[in-house]
Amino acid sequence: MSVALDIAALGARAQAMIEELGAISASPDHLTRFFLTPEHRRAADLVGRWMREAGLEVSEDALGTVRGHWHPAGPDAPRLLIGSHIDTVADAGKYDGAMGVVLGILALQEIVRAGLSRPYGIDVLAFGDEEGTRFPTTLSSSAACAGVFQTASLNATDAQGVTLREAILAYGNATDDIPKAAYATGGVIAYVEAHIEQGPVLEAEGEPLGVVTAIAGASRLSVTVTGEAGHAGTVPMRMRRDALPGAAEMALAVERIAKADRHGMVATVGRMHIDPGSINVIPARVTFTVDLRSGSDMSRREALERFEREAHRIADQRHLGVVISAFHEVTTVPCYRDLQLRLRNAVADLGHRAPLLPSGAGHDGQAMVNLCPVGMLFVRCKGGISHNPAEYASPEDMGLAAAALIRFIERFQLPQLDGATDGAQN
Ligand code: GLV
Ligand code: MN
Ligand code: MN
């Protein structure tokens, strides 16, 4: 039996849901929805309501992941997981993460409505910490599901000094329940995520959907440069120990390192804090972040070593101190070849060719791979723009993506997966 598809209706519904979710924000002027905040709570409640309306049984774990369960073969049968995240960056677009959650719910709604039966169950997951914008944790909610949550990260603090432990309690959950969030190893068949591409490849190829070969590895660093505060009007230039020009030179160094790389490395200094931050005081301390990514783990590690050497050379030359600490490190995750094939076949059923492409952006699959094989479906986005309010995917493309997930589930008769990961990105 084949589920009847109304792609236009699926797309229109996806668009309406994304608008509704996108209106839940810390600010009326733009979309900012951080992990374990009141707006995360409201978004989780809305997603839970949608899941129930789709005919799913809803639960939530200690890290706030909302789970919609469909278990035609009983609650103990193996699970296929479909998900994405509902946290955002600051001043975000509406599609990053939210779209994958919405498409998962819509696909399951159609499957439930059609009365399909399977020897396995499906959970739709809405994670809360993919962006890592509130705490320096990143992927903590998917890590909890995968059973690799690091207890030490409960002590991580946000910009207000609130620890992750305190935020979990304030959200109404108990840290003692974190181990219960983990799926049993062997009880999960695969994790599949639909996400906007966040890059320009599909648009350039004129294709609405693509299949991901691998998710690029990433390192995130916190760099603290220390000098000495002084009067901006009296200390001669040659006698200063100004932390800011040192930090600026280090930011230029990491840019130079990434530009010289031949594996498409990208490096970003996205946050910089100057102390004491006064117009007439020489900066005593600058803290900045480095986000470094590459499809080659080896070149990423070499770049990190080079940056460390360069930062110390710059600091010594300027009589500054520098401390570098890594707070996030994920290796390149190849997507499971069998899932790539199944997703491509599902797209082919709809009359489209799904190009294969790597993901430069990070995804929850980087944590879920500790639990099970990972597959990703990309949806074309306008101009390749993401992490920007101008982010956009058309209702037509989203309708096709929901339809592809439905066809993927229909074809997913056997819980056994064949084949290995595609290691082409390493
Ligand atoms: C998440 O969007 C990331 O790649 O930083
Ligand atoms: Mn995302
Ligand atoms: Mn993102």
PDB file of N, CA and C in Angstrom, residues 381-424:
ATOM      1  N   CYS A 381      17.860  25.654  -0.094  1.00  0.00           N
ATOM      2  CA  CYS A 381      17.437  26.907   0.550  1.00  0.00           C
ATOM      3  C   CYS A 381      17.915  28.084  -0.295  1.00  0.00           C
ATOM      4  N   LYS A 382      17.153  29.153  -0.213  1.00  0.00           N
ATOM      5  CA  LYS A 382      17.347  30.294  -1.112  1.00  0.00           C
ATOM      6  C   LYS A 382      18.710  30.955  -0.902  1.00  0.00           C
ATOM      7  N   GLY A 383      19.470  31.059  -1.969  1.00  0.00           N
ATOM      8  CA  GLY A 383      20.759  31.746  -1.916  1.00  0.00           C
ATOM      9  C   GLY A 383      21.771  31.049  -1.007  1.00  0.00           C
ATOM     10  N   GLY A 384      21.433  29.877  -0.508  1.00  0.00           N
ATOM     11  CA  GLY A 384      22.330  29.175   0.411  1.00  0.00           C
ATOM     12  C   GLY A 384      22.431  29.861   1.762  1.00  0.00           C
ATOM     13  N   ILE A 385      21.504  30.798   2.018  1.00  0.00           N
ATOM     14  CA  ILE A 385      21.607  31.623   3.241  1.00  0.00           C
ATOM     15  C   ILE A 385      21.044  30.888   4.451  1.00  0.00           C
ATOM     16  N   SER A 386      21.811  30.937   5.559  1.00  0.00           N
ATOM     17  CA  SER A 386      21.341  30.349   6.818  1.00  0.00           C
ATOM     18  C   SER A 386      21.999  31.084   7.984  1.00  0.00           C
ATOM     19  N   HIS A 387      21.508  30.807   9.195  1.00  0.00           N
ATOM     20  CA  HIS A 387      21.926  31.557  10.383  1.00  0.00           C
ATOM     21  C   HIS A 387      21.727  33.039  10.104  1.00  0.00           C
ATOM     22  N   ASN A 388      20.580  33.351   9.554  1.00  0.00           N
ATOM     23  CA  ASN A 388      20.276  34.694   9.079  1.00  0.00           C
ATOM     24  C   ASN A 388      18.754  34.732   8.917  1.00  0.00           C
ATOM     25  N   PRO A 389      18.097  35.829   9.306  1.00  0.00           N
ATOM     26  CA  PRO A 389      16.629  35.859   9.186  1.00  0.00           C
ATOM     27  C   PRO A 389      16.149  35.685   7.743  1.00  0.00           C
ATOM     28  N   ALA A 390      17.033  35.873   6.772  1.00  0.00           N
ATOM     29  CA  ALA A 390      16.624  35.737   5.362  1.00  0.00           C
ATOM     30  C   ALA A 390      16.541  34.273   4.912  1.00  0.00           C
ATOM     31  N   GLU A 391      16.879  33.343   5.805  1.00  0.00           N
ATOM     32  CA  GLU A 391      16.808  31.900   5.494  1.00  0.00           C
ATOM     33  C   GLU A 391      15.430  31.565   4.901  1.00  0.00           C
ATOM     34  N   TYR A 392      15.414  30.748   3.828  1.00  0.00           N
ATOM     35  CA  TYR A 392      14.115  30.407   3.227  1.00  0.00           C
ATOM     36  C   TYR A 392      14.190  29.101   2.429  1.00  0.00           C
ATOM     37  N   ALA A 393      13.203  28.261   2.651  1.00  0.00           N
ATOM     38  CA  ALA A 393      12.991  27.087   1.791  1.00  0.00           C
ATOM     39  C   ALA A 393      11.546  27.167   1.317  1.00  0.00           C
ATOM     40  N   SER A 394      11.303  26.829   0.066  1.00  0.00           N
ATOM     41  CA  SER A 394       9.949  27.026  -0.464  1.00  0.00           C
ATOM     42  C   SER A 394       9.008  25.937   0.032  1.00  0.00           C
ATOM     43  N   PRO A 395       7.701  26.258   0.126  1.00  0.00           N
ATOM     44  CA  PRO A 395       6.726  25.230   0.521  1.00  0.00           C
ATOM     45  C   PRO A 395       6.769  24.033  -0.429  1.00  0.00           C
ATOM     46  N   GLU A 396       7.008  24.272  -1.727  1.00  0.00           N
ATOM     47  CA  GLU A 396       7.064  23.155  -2.685  1.00  0.00           C
ATOM     48  C   GLU A 396       8.190  22.186  -2.320  1.00  0.00           C
ATOM     49  N   ASP A 397       9.369  22.749  -2.029  1.00  0.00           N
ATOM     50  CA  ASP A 397      10.519  21.892  -1.697  1.00  0.00           C
ATOM     51  C   ASP A 397      10.285  21.164  -0.372  1.00  0.00           C
ATOM     52  N   MET A 398       9.665  21.860   0.569  1.00  0.00           N
ATOM     53  CA  MET A 398       9.411  21.204   1.874  1.00  0.00           C
ATOM     54  C   MET A 398       8.356  20.107   1.722  1.00  0.00           C
ATOM     55  N   GLY A 399       7.367  20.358   0.848  1.00  0.00           N
ATOM     56  CA  GLY A 399       6.358  19.320   0.588  1.00  0.00           C
ATOM     57  C   GLY A 399       7.008  18.085  -0.014  1.00  0.00           C
ATOM     58  N   LEU A 400       7.947  18.308  -0.931  1.00  0.00           N
ATOM     59  CA  LEU A 400       8.675  17.181  -1.534  1.00  0.00           C
ATOM     60  C   LEU A 400       9.493  16.432  -0.481  1.00  0.00           C
ATOM     61  N   ALA A 401      10.111  17.201   0.430  1.00  0.00           N
ATOM     62  CA  ALA A 401      10.937  16.563   1.468  1.00  0.00           C
ATOM     63  C   ALA A 401      10.067  15.715   2.394  1.00  0.00           C
ATOM     64  N   ALA A 402       8.890  16.232   2.760  1.00  0.00           N
ATOM     65  CA  ALA A 402       7.980  15.437   3.609  1.00  0.00           C
ATOM     66  C   ALA A 402       7.565  14.176   2.857  1.00  0.00           C
ATOM     67  N   ALA A 403       7.289  14.344   1.563  1.00  0.00           N
ATOM     68  CA  ALA A 403       6.887  13.191   0.737  1.00  0.00           C
ATOM     69  C   ALA A 403       8.034  12.185   0.641  1.00  0.00           C
ATOM     70  N   ALA A 404       9.264  12.686   0.524  1.00  0.00           N
ATOM     71  CA  ALA A 404      10.422  11.773   0.444  1.00  0.00           C
ATOM     72  C   ALA A 404      10.566  10.989   1.748  1.00  0.00           C
ATOM     73  N   LEU A 405      10.335  11.659   2.886  1.00  0.00           N
ATOM     74  CA  LEU A 405      10.401  10.933   4.167  1.00  0.00           C
ATOM     75  C   LEU A 405       9.325   9.851   4.223  1.00  0.00           C
ATOM     76  N   ILE A 406       8.142  10.172   3.714  1.00  0.00           N
ATOM     77  CA  ILE A 406       7.046   9.181   3.703  1.00  0.00           C
ATOM     78  C   ILE A 406       7.438   7.980   2.837  1.00  0.00           C
ATOM     79  N   ARG A 407       7.946   8.260   1.635  1.00  0.00           N
ATOM     80  CA  ARG A 407       8.366   7.152   0.755  1.00  0.00           C
ATOM     81  C   ARG A 407       9.516   6.360   1.397  1.00  0.00           C
ATOM     82  N   PHE A 408      10.416   7.082   2.056  1.00  0.00           N
ATOM     83  CA  PHE A 408      11.542   6.421   2.743  1.00  0.00           C
ATOM     84  C   PHE A 408      11.003   5.445   3.791  1.00  0.00           C
ATOM     85  N   ILE A 409      10.025   5.900   4.576  1.00  0.00           N
ATOM     86  CA  ILE A 409       9.464   5.026   5.636  1.00  0.00           C
ATOM     87  C   ILE A 409       8.725   3.839   4.995  1.00  0.00           C
ATOM     88  N   GLU A 410       7.968   4.143   3.940  1.00  0.00           N
ATOM     89  CA  GLU A 410       7.236   3.054   3.259  1.00  0.00           C
ATOM     90  C   GLU A 410       8.176   1.965   2.766  1.00  0.00           C
ATOM     91  N   ARG A 411       9.322   2.408   2.210  1.00  0.00           N
ATOM     92  CA  ARG A 411      10.294   1.446   1.683  1.00  0.00           C
ATOM     93  C   ARG A 411      11.074   0.759   2.793  1.00  0.00           C
ATOM     94  N   PHE A 412      11.031   1.327   3.997  1.00  0.00           N
ATOM     95  CA  PHE A 412      11.859   0.828   5.090  1.00  0.00           C
ATOM     96  C   PHE A 412      11.166  -0.358   5.746  1.00  0.00           C
ATOM     97  N   GLN A 413      11.120  -1.460   5.007  1.00  0.00           N
ATOM     98  CA  GLN A 413      10.397  -2.639   5.486  1.00  0.00           C
ATOM     99  C   GLN A 413      11.201  -3.406   6.521  1.00  0.00           C
ATOM    100  N   LEU A 414      12.506  -3.453   6.275  1.00  0.00           N
ATOM    101  CA  LEU A 414      13.339  -4.308   7.124  1.00  0.00           C
ATOM    102  C   LEU A 414      14.172  -3.464   8.071  1.00  0.00           C
ATOM    103  N   PRO A 415      14.189  -3.833   9.339  1.00  0.00           N
ATOM    104  CA  PRO A 415      15.016  -3.068  10.258  1.00  0.00           C
ATOM    105  C   PRO A 415      16.508  -3.295  10.067  1.00  0.00           C
ATOM    106  N   GLN A 416      16.897  -4.265   9.215  1.00  0.00           N
ATOM    107  CA  GLN A 416      18.339  -4.500   9.008  1.00  0.00           C
ATOM    108  C   GLN A 416      18.879  -3.536   7.958  1.00  0.00           C
ATOM    109  N   LEU A 417      19.992  -2.908   8.269  1.00  0.00           N
ATOM    110  CA  LEU A 417      20.648  -2.038   7.303  1.00  0.00           C
ATOM    111  C   LEU A 417      21.864  -2.745   6.746  1.00  0.00           C
ATOM    112  N   ASP A 418      22.078  -2.555   5.456  1.00  0.00           N
ATOM    113  CA  ASP A 418      23.279  -3.117   4.841  1.00  0.00           C
ATOM    114  C   ASP A 418      24.260  -1.991   4.548  1.00  0.00           C
ATOM    115  N   GLY A 419      25.521  -2.370   4.358  1.00  0.00           N
ATOM    116  CA  GLY A 419      26.475  -1.419   3.828  1.00  0.00           C
ATOM    117  C   GLY A 419      27.162  -0.621   4.915  1.00  0.00           C
ATOM    118  N   ALA A 420      28.195   0.065   4.508  1.00  0.00           N
ATOM    119  CA  ALA A 420      29.009   0.809   5.454  1.00  0.00           C
ATOM    120  C   ALA A 420      28.775   2.305   5.277  1.00  0.00           C
ATOM    121  N   THR A 421      29.487   3.063   6.072  1.00  0.00           N
ATOM    122  CA  THR A 421      29.444   4.512   5.926  1.00  0.00           C
ATOM    123  C   THR A 421      30.246   4.913   4.711  1.00  0.00           C
ATOM    124  N   ASP A 422      29.992   6.106   4.218  1.00  0.00           N
ATOM    125  CA  ASP A 422      30.762   6.628   3.099  1.00  0.00           C
ATOM    126  C   ASP A 422      31.881   7.476   3.687  1.00  0.00           C
ATOM    127  N   GLY A 423      33.066   6.962   3.649  1.00  0.00           N
ATOM    128  CA  GLY A 423      34.180   7.656   4.276  1.00  0.00           C
ATOM    129  C   GLY A 423      34.863   8.638   3.344  1.00  0.00           C
ATOM    130  N   ALA A 424      34.202   9.004   2.248  1.00  0.00           N
ATOM    131  CA  ALA A 424      34.841   9.845   1.234  1.00  0.00           C
ATOM    132  C   ALA A 424      35.309  11.178   1.773  1.00  0.00           C
TER     133      ALA A 424
END
